[in-house]
XYZ file of C-alpha atoms in Angstrom:
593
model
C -13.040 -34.457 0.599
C -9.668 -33.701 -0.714
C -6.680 -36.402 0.485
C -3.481 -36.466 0.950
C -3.141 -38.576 -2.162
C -5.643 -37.452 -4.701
C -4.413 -33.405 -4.032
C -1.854 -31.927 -6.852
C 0.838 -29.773 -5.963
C 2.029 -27.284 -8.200
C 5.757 -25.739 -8.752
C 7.201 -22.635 -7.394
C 7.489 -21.132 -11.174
C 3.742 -21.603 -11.412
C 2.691 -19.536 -8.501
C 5.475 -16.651 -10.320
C 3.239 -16.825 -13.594
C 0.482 -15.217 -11.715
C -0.274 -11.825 -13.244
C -2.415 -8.767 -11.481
C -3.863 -5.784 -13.579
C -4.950 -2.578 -11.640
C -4.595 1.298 -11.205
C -7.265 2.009 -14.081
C -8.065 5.101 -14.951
C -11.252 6.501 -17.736
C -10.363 8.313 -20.965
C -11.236 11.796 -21.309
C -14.371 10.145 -23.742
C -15.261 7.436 -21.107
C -14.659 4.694 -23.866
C -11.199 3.741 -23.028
C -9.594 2.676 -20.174
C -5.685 2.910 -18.733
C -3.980 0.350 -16.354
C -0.869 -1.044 -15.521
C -0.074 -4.726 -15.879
C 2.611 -6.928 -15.319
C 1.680 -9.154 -17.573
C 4.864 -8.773 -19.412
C 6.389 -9.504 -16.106
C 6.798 -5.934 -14.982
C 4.103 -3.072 -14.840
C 3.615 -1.471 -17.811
C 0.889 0.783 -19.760
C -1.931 -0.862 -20.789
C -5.471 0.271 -22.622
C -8.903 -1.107 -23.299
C -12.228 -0.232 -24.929
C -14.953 -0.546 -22.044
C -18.061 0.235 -24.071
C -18.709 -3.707 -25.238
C -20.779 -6.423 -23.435
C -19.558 -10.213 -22.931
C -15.573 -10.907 -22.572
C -12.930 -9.011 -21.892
C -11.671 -7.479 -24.615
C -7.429 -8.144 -25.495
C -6.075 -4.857 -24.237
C -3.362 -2.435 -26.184
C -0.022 -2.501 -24.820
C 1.288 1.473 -24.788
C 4.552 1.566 -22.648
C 7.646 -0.899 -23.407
C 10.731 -1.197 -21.215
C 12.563 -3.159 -18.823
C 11.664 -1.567 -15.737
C 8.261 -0.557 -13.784
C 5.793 2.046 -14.840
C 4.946 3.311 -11.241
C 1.154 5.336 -12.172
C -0.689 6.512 -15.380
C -2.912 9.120 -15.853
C -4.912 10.140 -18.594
C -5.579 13.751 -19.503
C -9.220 15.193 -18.473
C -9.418 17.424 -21.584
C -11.909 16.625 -23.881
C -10.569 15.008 -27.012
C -7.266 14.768 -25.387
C -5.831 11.439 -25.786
C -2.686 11.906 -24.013
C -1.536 10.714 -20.653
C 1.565 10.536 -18.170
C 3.531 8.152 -16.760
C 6.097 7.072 -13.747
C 8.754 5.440 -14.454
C 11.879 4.571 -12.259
C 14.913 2.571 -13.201
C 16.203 -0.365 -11.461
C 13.939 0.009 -8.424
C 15.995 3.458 -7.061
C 12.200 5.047 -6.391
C 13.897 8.159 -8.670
C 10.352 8.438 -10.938
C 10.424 9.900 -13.923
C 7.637 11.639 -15.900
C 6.589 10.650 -19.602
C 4.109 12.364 -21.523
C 2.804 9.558 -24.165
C 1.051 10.544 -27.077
C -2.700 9.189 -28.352
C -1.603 6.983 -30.675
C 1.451 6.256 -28.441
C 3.636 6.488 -30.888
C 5.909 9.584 -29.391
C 6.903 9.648 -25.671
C 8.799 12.645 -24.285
C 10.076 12.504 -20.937
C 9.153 15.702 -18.869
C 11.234 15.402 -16.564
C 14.607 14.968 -18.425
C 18.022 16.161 -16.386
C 17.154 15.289 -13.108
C 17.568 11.662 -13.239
C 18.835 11.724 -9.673
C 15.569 13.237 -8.057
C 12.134 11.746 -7.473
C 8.607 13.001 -9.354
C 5.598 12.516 -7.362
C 2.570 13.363 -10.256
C 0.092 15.135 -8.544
C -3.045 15.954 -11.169
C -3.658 17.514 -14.518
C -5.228 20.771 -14.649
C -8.829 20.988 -16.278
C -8.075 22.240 -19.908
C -4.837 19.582 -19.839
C -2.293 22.128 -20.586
C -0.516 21.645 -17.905
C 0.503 19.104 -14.504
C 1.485 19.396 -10.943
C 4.185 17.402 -9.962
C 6.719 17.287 -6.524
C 9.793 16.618 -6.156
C 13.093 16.608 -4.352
C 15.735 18.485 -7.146
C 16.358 21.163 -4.577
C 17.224 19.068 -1.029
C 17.288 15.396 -1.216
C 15.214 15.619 1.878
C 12.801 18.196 1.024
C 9.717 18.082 -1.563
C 9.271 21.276 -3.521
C 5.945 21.667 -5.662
C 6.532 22.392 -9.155
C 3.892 23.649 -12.304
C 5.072 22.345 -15.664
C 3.462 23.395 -19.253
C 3.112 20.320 -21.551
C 4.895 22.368 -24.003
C 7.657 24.218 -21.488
C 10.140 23.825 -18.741
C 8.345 23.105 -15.504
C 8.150 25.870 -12.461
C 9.172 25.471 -8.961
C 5.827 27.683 -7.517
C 6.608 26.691 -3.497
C 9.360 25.478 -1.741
C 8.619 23.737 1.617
C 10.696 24.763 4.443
C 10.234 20.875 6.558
C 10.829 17.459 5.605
C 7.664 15.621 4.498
C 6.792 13.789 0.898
C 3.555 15.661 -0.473
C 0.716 13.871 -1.867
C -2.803 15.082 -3.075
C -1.576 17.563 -4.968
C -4.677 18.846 -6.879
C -5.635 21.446 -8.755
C -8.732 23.780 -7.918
C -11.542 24.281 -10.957
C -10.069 27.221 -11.855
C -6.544 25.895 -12.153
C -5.339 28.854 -10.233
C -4.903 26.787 -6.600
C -3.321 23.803 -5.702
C -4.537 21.833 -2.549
C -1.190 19.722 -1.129
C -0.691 17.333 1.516
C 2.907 17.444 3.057
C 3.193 14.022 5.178
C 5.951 14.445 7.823
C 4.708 11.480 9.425
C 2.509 8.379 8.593
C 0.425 10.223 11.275
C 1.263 13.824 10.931
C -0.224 15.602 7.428
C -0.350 19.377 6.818
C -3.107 20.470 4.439
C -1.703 23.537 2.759
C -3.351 25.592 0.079
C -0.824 26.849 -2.136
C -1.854 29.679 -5.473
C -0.262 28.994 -8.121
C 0.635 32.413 -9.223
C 2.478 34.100 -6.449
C 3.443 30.869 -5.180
C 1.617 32.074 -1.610
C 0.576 29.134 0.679
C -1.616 28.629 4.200
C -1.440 25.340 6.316
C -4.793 25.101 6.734
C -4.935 24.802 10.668
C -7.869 22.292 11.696
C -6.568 20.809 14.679
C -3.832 20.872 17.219
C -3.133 17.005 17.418
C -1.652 14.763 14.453
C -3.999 14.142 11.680
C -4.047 12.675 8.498
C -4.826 13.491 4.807
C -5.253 10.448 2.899
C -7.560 12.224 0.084
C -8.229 15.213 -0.719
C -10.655 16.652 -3.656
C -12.232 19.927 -4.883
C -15.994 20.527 -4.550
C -17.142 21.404 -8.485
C -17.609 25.433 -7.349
C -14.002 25.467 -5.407
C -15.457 26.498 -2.034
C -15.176 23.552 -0.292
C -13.121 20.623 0.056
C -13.936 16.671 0.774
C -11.077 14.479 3.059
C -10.835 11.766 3.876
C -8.936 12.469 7.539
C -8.907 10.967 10.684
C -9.483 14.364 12.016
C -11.401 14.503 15.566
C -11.945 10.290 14.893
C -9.978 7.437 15.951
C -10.397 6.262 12.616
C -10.260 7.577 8.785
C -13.952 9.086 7.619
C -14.736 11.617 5.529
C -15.203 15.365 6.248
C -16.188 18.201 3.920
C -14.285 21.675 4.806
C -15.694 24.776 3.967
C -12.479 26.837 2.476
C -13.455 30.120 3.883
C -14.884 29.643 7.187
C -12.564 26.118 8.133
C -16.084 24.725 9.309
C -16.057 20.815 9.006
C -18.677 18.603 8.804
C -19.089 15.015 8.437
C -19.949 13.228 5.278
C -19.457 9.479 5.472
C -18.081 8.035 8.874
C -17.732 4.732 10.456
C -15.852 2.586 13.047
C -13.409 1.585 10.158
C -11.199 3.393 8.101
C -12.524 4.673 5.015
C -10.107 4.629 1.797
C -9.665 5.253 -1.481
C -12.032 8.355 -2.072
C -12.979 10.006 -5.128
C -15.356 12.005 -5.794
C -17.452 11.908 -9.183
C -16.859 14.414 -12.127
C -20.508 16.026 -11.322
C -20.010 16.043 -7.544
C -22.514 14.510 -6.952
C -21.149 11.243 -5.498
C -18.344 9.907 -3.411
C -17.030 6.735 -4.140
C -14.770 4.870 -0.738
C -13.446 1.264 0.327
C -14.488 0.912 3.489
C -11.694 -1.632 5.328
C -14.211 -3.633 7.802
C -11.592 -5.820 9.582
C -9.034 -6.038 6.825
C -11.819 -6.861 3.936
C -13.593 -3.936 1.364
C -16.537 -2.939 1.066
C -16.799 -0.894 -2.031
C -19.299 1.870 -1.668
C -20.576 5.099 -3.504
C -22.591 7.771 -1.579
C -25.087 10.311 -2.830
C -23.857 13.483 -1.310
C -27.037 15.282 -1.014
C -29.523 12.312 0.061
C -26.705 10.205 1.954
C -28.250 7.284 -0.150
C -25.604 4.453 -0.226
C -24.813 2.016 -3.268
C -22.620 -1.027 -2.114
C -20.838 -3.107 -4.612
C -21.553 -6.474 -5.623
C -17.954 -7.988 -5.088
C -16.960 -10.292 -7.617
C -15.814 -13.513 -4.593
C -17.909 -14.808 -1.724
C -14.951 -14.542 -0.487
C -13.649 -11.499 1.598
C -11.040 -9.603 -0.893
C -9.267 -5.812 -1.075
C -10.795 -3.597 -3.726
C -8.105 -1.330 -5.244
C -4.939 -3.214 -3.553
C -1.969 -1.856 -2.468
C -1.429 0.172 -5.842
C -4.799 1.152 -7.061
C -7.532 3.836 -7.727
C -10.949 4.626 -7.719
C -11.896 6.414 -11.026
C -15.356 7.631 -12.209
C -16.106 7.891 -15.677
C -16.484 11.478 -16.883
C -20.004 10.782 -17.281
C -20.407 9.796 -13.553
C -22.052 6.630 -14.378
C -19.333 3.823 -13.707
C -16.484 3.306 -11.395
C -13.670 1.889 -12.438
C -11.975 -0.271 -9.829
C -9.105 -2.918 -9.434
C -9.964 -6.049 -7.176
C -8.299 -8.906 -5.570
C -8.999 -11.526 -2.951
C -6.640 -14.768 -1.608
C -8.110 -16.789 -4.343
C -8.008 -14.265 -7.148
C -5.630 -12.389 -8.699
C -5.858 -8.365 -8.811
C -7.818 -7.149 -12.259
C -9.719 -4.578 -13.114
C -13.765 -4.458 -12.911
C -16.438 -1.789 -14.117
C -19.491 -1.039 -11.921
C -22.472 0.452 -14.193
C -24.340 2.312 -11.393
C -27.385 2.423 -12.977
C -27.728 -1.211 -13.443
C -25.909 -2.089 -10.160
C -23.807 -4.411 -12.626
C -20.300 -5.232 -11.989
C -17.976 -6.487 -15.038
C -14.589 -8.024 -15.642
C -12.467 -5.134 -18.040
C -9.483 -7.562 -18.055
C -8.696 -11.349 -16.716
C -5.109 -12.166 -15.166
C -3.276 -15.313 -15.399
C -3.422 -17.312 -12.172
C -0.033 -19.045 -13.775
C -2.308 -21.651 -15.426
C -3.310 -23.218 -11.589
C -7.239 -24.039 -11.419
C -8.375 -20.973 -8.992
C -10.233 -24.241 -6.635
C -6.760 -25.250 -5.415
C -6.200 -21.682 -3.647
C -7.538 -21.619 -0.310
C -9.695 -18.673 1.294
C -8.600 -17.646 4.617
C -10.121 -17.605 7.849
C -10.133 -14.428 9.923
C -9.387 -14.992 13.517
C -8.146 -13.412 16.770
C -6.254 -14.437 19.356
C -5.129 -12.988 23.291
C -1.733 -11.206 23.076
C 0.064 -10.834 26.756
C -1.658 -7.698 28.373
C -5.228 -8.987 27.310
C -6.304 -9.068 30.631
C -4.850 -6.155 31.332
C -7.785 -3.075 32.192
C -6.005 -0.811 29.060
C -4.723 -4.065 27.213
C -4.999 -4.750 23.963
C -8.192 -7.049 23.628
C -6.941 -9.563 20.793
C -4.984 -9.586 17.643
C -6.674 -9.673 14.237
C -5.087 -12.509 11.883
C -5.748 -14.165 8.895
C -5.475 -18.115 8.732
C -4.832 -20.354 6.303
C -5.058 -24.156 6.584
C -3.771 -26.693 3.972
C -7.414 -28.036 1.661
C -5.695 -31.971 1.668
C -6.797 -34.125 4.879
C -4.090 -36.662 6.296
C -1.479 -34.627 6.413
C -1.632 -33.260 10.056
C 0.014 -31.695 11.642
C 1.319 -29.164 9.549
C 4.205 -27.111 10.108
C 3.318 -23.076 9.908
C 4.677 -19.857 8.629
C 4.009 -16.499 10.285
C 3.912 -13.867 7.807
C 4.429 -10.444 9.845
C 3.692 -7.656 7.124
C 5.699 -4.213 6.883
C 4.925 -0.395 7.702
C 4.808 -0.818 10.576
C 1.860 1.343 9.396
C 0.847 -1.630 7.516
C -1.712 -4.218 7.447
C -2.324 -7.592 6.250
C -5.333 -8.035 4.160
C -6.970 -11.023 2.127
C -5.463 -10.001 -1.403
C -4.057 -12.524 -3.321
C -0.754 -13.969 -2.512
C 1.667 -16.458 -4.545
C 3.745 -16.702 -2.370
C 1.085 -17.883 0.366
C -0.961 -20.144 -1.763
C 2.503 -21.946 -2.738
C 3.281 -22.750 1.029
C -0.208 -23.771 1.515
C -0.568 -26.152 -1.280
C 2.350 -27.743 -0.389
C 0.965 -28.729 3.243
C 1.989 -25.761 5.426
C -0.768 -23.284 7.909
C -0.128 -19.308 7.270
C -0.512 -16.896 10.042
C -0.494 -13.262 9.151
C -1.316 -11.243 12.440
C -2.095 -7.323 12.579
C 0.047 -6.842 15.694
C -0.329 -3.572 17.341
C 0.625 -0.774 14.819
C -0.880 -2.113 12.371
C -3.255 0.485 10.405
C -6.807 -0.064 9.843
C -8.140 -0.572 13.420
C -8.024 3.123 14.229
C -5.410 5.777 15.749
C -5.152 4.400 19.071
C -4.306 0.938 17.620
C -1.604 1.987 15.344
C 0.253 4.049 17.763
C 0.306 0.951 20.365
C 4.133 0.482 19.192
C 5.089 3.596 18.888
C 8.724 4.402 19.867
C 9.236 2.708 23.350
C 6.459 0.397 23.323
C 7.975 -1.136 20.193
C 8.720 -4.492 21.601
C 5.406 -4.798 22.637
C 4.565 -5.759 18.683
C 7.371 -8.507 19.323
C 5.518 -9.866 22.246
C 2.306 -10.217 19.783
C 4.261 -11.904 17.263
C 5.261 -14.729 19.612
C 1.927 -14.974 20.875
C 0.863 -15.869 17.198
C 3.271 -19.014 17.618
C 2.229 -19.658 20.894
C -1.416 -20.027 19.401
C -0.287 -21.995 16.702
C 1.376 -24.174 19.277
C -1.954 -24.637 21.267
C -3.395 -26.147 17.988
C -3.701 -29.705 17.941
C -3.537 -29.592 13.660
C -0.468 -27.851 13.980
C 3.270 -29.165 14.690
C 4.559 -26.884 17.406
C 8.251 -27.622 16.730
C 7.873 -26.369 13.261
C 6.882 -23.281 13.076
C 8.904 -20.326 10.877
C 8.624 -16.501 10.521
C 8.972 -14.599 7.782
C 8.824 -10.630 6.544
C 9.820 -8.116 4.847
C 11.624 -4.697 5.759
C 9.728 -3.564 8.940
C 8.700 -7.099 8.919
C 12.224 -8.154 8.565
C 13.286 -6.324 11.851
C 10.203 -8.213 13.129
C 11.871 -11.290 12.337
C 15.275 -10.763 13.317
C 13.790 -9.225 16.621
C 11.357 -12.525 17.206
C 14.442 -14.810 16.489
C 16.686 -12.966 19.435
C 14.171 -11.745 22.251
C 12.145 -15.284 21.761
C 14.421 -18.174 20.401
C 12.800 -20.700 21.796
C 9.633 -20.408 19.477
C 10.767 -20.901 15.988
C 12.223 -23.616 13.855
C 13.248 -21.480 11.067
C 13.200 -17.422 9.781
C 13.418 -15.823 6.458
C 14.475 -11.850 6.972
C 13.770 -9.928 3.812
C 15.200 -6.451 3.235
C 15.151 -6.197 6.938
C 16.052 -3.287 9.749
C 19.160 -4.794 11.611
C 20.310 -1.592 13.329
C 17.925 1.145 13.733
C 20.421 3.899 13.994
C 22.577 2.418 11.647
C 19.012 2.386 9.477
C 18.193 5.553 9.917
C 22.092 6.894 8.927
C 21.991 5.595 6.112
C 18.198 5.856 4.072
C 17.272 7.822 1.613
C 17.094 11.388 3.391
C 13.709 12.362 2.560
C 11.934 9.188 4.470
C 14.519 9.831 7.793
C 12.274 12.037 9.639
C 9.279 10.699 8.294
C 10.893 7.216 9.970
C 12.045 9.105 13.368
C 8.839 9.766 14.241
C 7.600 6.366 13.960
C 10.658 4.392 15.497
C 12.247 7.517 17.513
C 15.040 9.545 16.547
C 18.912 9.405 17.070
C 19.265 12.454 19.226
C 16.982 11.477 21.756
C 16.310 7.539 21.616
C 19.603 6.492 20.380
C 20.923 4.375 23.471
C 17.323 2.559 23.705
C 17.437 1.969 19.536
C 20.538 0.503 20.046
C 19.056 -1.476 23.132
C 16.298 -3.388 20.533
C 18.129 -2.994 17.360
C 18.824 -6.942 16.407
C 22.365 -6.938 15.142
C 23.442 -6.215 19.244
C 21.538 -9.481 20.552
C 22.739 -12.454 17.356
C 24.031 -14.294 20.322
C 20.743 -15.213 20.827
C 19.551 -16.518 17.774
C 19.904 -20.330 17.210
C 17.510 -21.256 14.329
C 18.748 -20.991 10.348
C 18.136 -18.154 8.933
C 17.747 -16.993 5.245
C 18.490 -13.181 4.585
C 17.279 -11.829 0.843
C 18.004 -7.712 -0.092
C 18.635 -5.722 -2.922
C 21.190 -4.420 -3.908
C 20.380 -1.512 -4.870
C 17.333 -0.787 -2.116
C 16.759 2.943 -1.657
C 14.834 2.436 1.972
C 16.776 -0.253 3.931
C 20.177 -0.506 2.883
C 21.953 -3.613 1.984
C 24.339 -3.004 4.641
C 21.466 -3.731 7.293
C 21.453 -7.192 6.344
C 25.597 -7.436 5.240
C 26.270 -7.292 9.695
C 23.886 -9.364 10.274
C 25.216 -12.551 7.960
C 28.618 -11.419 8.772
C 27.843 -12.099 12.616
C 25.880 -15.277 12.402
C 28.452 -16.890 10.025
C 30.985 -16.025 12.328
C 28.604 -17.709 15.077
C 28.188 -20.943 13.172
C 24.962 -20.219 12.572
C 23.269 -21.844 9.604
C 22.605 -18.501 7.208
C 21.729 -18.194 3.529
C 22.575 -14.954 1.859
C 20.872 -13.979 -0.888
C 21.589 -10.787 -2.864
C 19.674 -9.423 -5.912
C-alpha cells in the first residue's frame, strides 16, 4: 500500500525531461534503422544498427537544428544510403524537403525558393532517382502533385482542380503511376490514379457515399491495390481493389478500425494496428493463408503502437517490423519484431525524465451514460479513460477532464507527462471519447456533425456529472482542460454548463467559428466546413454556439495558452476571448508563446 506520506512527488521539469523516439524506418540493407527523436528536445534525425543482440545500441545523430524534423525516409535503392527529410521552421507547418547524404555530411534542400508553401513527401520511386512530393506553391488552398529528380528541378505532373491535402502518394512498380489520396474531408477521400507522364488522372469511383483512404499500397505486379478504407463498413478494414475491373474484396476486417497498414516488400504480408477500444493490437497477416501473427506488446498494460506520429516499416527482407510503441506508463520508443522468432526487441530506450516508471499510473477504461442513453437511437455510453491517484489518504481528489482535439480525434492510453504530473500530485484524469470521436466507427464520429455539435458538449458535462457521483472524488473541484477543438470544448463547457466546473485551461482554442474559419490557413477551410458547417449556409447557427457570444456566462478562472505564430487556430481566437473576460472581472491568465 502506498500512503499519503511514504509517496514522492516529483517536479513539473521532471515530467518535461521525458523523451519519445518513433517514426522508424529500415535501410535499403536492413541493417540500419532511421527515427526521429526529441531527445535533444526537438525531433530530429536519428540512426541505429539493428543487427546486434542484448542493449540498445547509442544511436547516430544525422540532422541538427533548432526546429522539428517532421518525417524521414530512407531511399529503397539498393546500396543507397541517402534519405529525406521534413523540416518546418518555427511551427508555420511550411515543410521543407532535405535530401541528406550517407555519411550525412552534405544536406541539400530540395525544395529551396518556396519557403512560403508546404511539402507533403509522398514516396521514393524504386531505383531512388527520384520522389513524389505535394504541395500548395500554386493556390494556398490547393495541393498540386509534383515529380522531382534527385539531381533536377522538380515537375508539377497534376494540378487538382478542389481543395483537399493529398496523402498516399505512391508510386506504382514501374514508377510510371502514382496512386494519390486527395482528403477534402476527414470523411471524404478521392482515390485518384494519376501517370506520371502525361500527367492524366481517374478518381477511381468506388462508391457514391463519403469514404476514406487512410492507406494505400501497390500489389508487387501493379494490378491491384490494398486500402485500408472504410468503404461499404462502419469502420476502417482493409480491401484489395483490382485496378482494372474496380472489383473489391475484403482482406482483413473487424468491428474496429484498422490502422497503420503496410504491406511487406515481398507482398506477401500485411502488417495493421488494430484500435480495439482505444488500445493496439499489433498484427501481421499472411495474405494468401489469412494466417494471423499478433504481437507480443512490450506492457501488460494497454498502450498505442505507432502513436500519433509513427509508421509501420518492414525490413526489405520481410522478416521484421519495425514499430514505435507507447503506453500511459511508458514513453514512445522504437521496437523490432523478428517474425520468425515471434521476438520483440527494444532498438532504442527514452528517458522517462529520470522518474522510476512504478510511480506512473495505468489507466482504467470505463464508460459512462451520456443524456440520450435511454433514448431508442441514443448513444449507449461514452468510452473514457480513468486515472486515479496510486497514494491512499488523500480522498477525495479533485479531477481534470482532458477533452482531446479533432474533433476527429481520440484519446488513447499513450504516454502522457502532462497526465502523470497531475496524477502524482493527487488529482483523478478523465479523458472521454465524446461523440465524434474516431475509432468507434462512421456512425459514431459523425454524431456531432454540424448541428448536433452541442450534443458533444452535453457528453462532456456528463463526464463531470460522473465524476460528481463518485464518492473518491470532490465534486466542487473539478477542471477541464483541451486543446484547439478541445479548447472550443472548453470554452463551450464553461458557458452552456457553468455550474459544473471549478476551473478551465483553453489551449489554442476555437472562440468564434466563423471568425475561425476567416482566418486559417486556406487549405484546411473547407476541409474544416465540412466538419463544423460552412459560413454561407450555417453562419447564424455558428455564431449561435461559437463561445466568444455567451462569456457572460462563464464564472470560473480561466487560463488561455496559444501561439503566436499558430497556422490552424489563430491567436486572435483566444486575444477576444481574454479581452472580454478581463473586461468581465473574470479571473483570466494569458499566456502567449
Amino acid at each position: 500500500m502506498i500512503t499519503a506520506d511514504s509517496y514522492r512527488r516529483y517536479p513539473i521539469w521532471r515530467y518535461l525531461n521525458a523523451r519519445s523516439t518513433f517514426a522508424p524506418r529500415f535501410s535499403s540493407d536492413g541493417q540500419q534503422v532511421v527515427f526521429l527523436s526529441d531527445i535533444t528536445g526537438v525531433a530530429q534525425v536519428w540512426r541505429a544498427r539493428c543487427d546486434a543482440d542484448g542493449e540498445p545500441p547509442w544511436p547516430d545523430q544525422l540532422s541538427f537544428g533548432a526546429d522539428r524534423v517532421m518525417g524521414v525516409w530512407p531511399s529503397p535503392a539498393p546500396g543507397d544510403g541517402r534519405l529525406v527529410y521534413a523540416q518546418d521552421v518555427g511551427g508555420d507547418e511550411n515543410a521543407q524537403l532535405f535530401l541528406l547524404s550517407a555519411e550525412a555530411d552534405r544536406c541539400v534542400c530540395l525544395t529551396g525558393g518556396h519557403q512560403g508553401a508546404m511539402h507533403a513527401f509522398g514516396s521514393w520511386s524504386p531505383d531512388g532517382l527520384y520522389i513524389l512530393f505535394a504541395a500548395n506553391r500554386r493556390d494556398p488552398g490547393l495541393f498540386d502533385l509534383y515529380l522531382q529528380p534527385l539531381n533536377g528541378e522538380a515537375r508539377l505532373v497534376w494540378e487538382s482542380d478542389r481543395p483537399g491535402y493529398l496523402d498516399n502518394l505512391t508510386f506504382s512498380p514501374d514508377g510510371r503511376q502514382a496512386m494519390v489520396t486527395r482528403i477534402a474531408s476527414s470523411f471524404q477521400h478521392d482515390l485518384i490514379q494519376v501517370d506520371l507522364d502525361s500527367g492524366l488522372a481517374r478518381i477511381l469511383g468506388l462508391s457514391q457515399a463519403d469514404t476514406r483512404y487512410t492507406a494505400v499500397c501497390y500489389a508487387p505486379d501493379g494490378r491491384s491495390l490494398y486500402l485500408n478504407t472504410d468503404l461499404d463498413l462502419d469502420f476502417l478494414h482493409i480491401a484489395r481493389l483490382d485496378l482494372q475491373t474496380n472489383a473489391v474484396e475484403s482482406v482483413a476486417a473487424h468491428d474496429w478500425d484498422v490502422q497503420l497498414m503496410t504491406l511487406s516488400p515481398d507482398g506477401a504480408m500485411l502488417a495493421y494496428d488494430l484500435n480495439v477500444d482505444g488500445a493496439s493490437e499489433l498484427r501481421v497477416v499472411n495474405i494468401s493463408t489469412g494466417d494471423t501473427l499478433l504481437a507480443p506488446m512490450p506492457d501488460s498494460a494497454p498502450g498505442v503502437t505507432a502513436g500519433t506520429d509513427g509508421y509501420l516499416a518492414f525490413s526489405p527482407d520481410s522478416r521484421r517490423l519495425a514499430f514505435s510503441y507507447t503506453s500511459a506508463v511508458r514513453t514512445q520508443d522504437v521496437y523490432l519484431w523478428d517474425l520468425a522468432s515471434h521476438r520483440v526487441r527494444a532498438l532504442t530506450r527514452s528517458s522517462h525524465g529520470g522518474i522510476p516508471t512504478d510511480s506512473f499510473v495505468t489507466p482504467e477504461l470505463i464508460h459512462y451514460p451520456t443524456f440520450d442513453s435511454d433514448q431508442p437511437d441514443g448513444v449507449e455510453h461514452i468510452p473514457a479513460w480513468f486515472f486515479k491517484p496510486a497514494q491512499e489518504g488523500e480522498e477525495p481528489y479533485s479531477a481534470i477532464i482532458v477533452v482531446h482535439g479533432g474533433p476527429e480525434g481520440q484519446f488513447r492510453p499513450s504516454f502522457s507527462f502532462f497526465i502523470q504530473y497531475f496524477v502524482n500530485h493527487g488529482y483523478a484524469v478523465l479523458a472521454p471519447n465524446v461523440r465524434g470521436s474516431t475509432g468507434y466507427g462512421v456512425a459514431y464520429s459523425h454524431r456531432d456533425d454540424v448541428h448536433k455539435r452541442m450534443d458533444a458538449v452535453a457528453d462532456l458535462a456528463h463526464a463531470a456529472l460522473w465524476l460528481k457521483n463518485r464518492p473518491e472524488i470532490d465534486g466542487n473541484r473539478v477542471a477541464v482542460y483541451g486543446g484547439s477543438y478541445g479548447g472550443f470544448m472548453v470554452l463551450s463547457a464553461l458557458t452552456t454548463y457553468p455550474e459544473l466546473w471549478a476551473a478551465g485551461v483553453d489551449l489554442v482554442g476555437i472562440g468564434n467559428f466563423c471568425t475561425f474559419l476567416e482566418n486559417t490557413s486556406a487549405y484546411r477551410r473547407a476541409h474544416r466546413e465540412a466538419e463544423y458547417g460552412s459560413l454561407m449556409h450555417d453562419r447564424a447557427f455558428l455564431e449561435s454556439i461559437s463561445p466568444a457570444n455567451h462569456l457572460d456566462k462563464i464564472v470560473a478562472p480561466l487560463m488561455v495558452i496559444h501561439g503566436a505564430n499558430d497556422p490552424r487556430v489563430p491567436v486572435g481566437e483566444t486575444e477576444q476571448i481574454v479581452q472580454a473576460l478581463n473586461q468581465r472581472g473574470v479571473p483570466v491568465q494569458f499566456i502567449v508563446f
